[in-house]
Amino acid sequence: LEGKATIVSQPGDSRIVIKYANPTYPGEDVIVNGSKVQVYGRPQRSALGFFLYNEGTPLLTEGVFQGTLSANWPLFDPKLRSAKLAYDGLKTIDGHQLHEVRYVPQKRTDLDIRLYFGKDDFRHVLTIATINLTPRLISNVGSAGGIAGGQDVANASQQPIRYRVEERFSNFDQFGGLTLPTAQEIHYSIEGRRAANQRYTNTFAEIINNVSLDPHNFEIK
């Protein structure tokens, strides 16, 4: 599908809107308003939207999602929003050596968040967030309200399901004295009992800094 992507942001708030001319999947609308988030889906949330709203909230409220394309990027804050960083050295990814930094949000989360920066220019080029979840056991309940047979049975395999979101940033250029990426690729995948993949490639032709934003951009209804 082809469409239009727009990001608007300021410290504490951000929004990414992706629109497609497709009635069955019109796109994404992800809003962060301080500590509140909303992911709109029409007619329902996509797999990516469902993940961000239910399991990936720290990526949104902490400002990690969208990287340096967002003015809500946590590394712009000298206090890091009380998060912690841990340097894990150089890693080779797709043939490139990158500095790997673990990002640990202030509030506890089961998400494993890794940030990657260029070896020499230290540009943020990649974020990888993963989480492993085990399906819950569902009891086989009899008509009288008791558990049939006296045992719990699983309605699905107990193999953990691995959720993964990657954001890659490239094609850096100068905008108002800042070096920012003009290409963003989002890849969402599920591995385990069920599999799914979604990939988005956004190319930004224009980036404008220091503009007044309408508060309605971040309004959650």
mmCIF file of N, CA, C and O in Angstrom, residues 58 105-110:
data_model
loop_
_atom_site.group_PDB
_atom_site.id
_atom_site.type_symbol
_atom_site.label_atom_id
_atom_site.label_comp_id
_atom_site.label_asym_id
_atom_site.label_seq_id
_atom_site.Cartn_x
_atom_site.Cartn_y
_atom_site.Cartn_z
ATOM 1 N N PRO A 58 5.555 1.622 26.961
ATOM 2 C CA PRO A 58 6.776 2.349 27.339
ATOM 3 C C PRO A 58 7.517 2.948 26.146
ATOM 4 O O PRO A 58 8.155 4.001 26.282
ATOM 5 N N PRO A 105 13.512 1.855 31.088
ATOM 6 C CA PRO A 105 12.603 2.922 31.506
ATOM 7 C C PRO A 105 12.525 3.042 33.029
ATOM 8 O O PRO A 105 12.860 2.104 33.763
ATOM 9 N N GLN A 106 12.051 4.194 33.480
ATOM 10 C CA GLN A 106 11.900 4.421 34.915
ATOM 11 C C GLN A 106 10.919 3.414 35.514
ATOM 12 O O GLN A 106 11.181 2.837 36.564
ATOM 13 N N LYS A 107 9.800 3.199 34.835
ATOM 14 C CA LYS A 107 8.813 2.246 35.314
ATOM 15 C C LYS A 107 9.140 0.859 34.772
ATOM 16 O O LYS A 107 9.522 0.706 33.621
ATOM 17 N N ARG A 108 8.978 -0.139 35.627
ATOM 18 C CA ARG A 108 9.327 -1.506 35.259
ATOM 19 C C ARG A 108 8.535 -1.967 34.038
ATOM 20 O O ARG A 108 7.339 -1.722 33.909
ATOM 21 N N THR A 109 9.212 -2.667 33.147
ATOM 22 C CA THR A 109 8.586 -3.235 31.971
ATOM 23 C C THR A 109 9.306 -4.522 31.601
ATOM 24 O O THR A 109 10.501 -4.678 31.885
ATOM 25 N N ASP A 110 8.585 -5.449 30.989
ATOM 26 C CA ASP A 110 9.204 -6.677 30.513
ATOM 27 C C ASP A 110 9.809 -6.508 29.126
ATOM 28 O O ASP A 110 10.431 -7.428 28.601
#
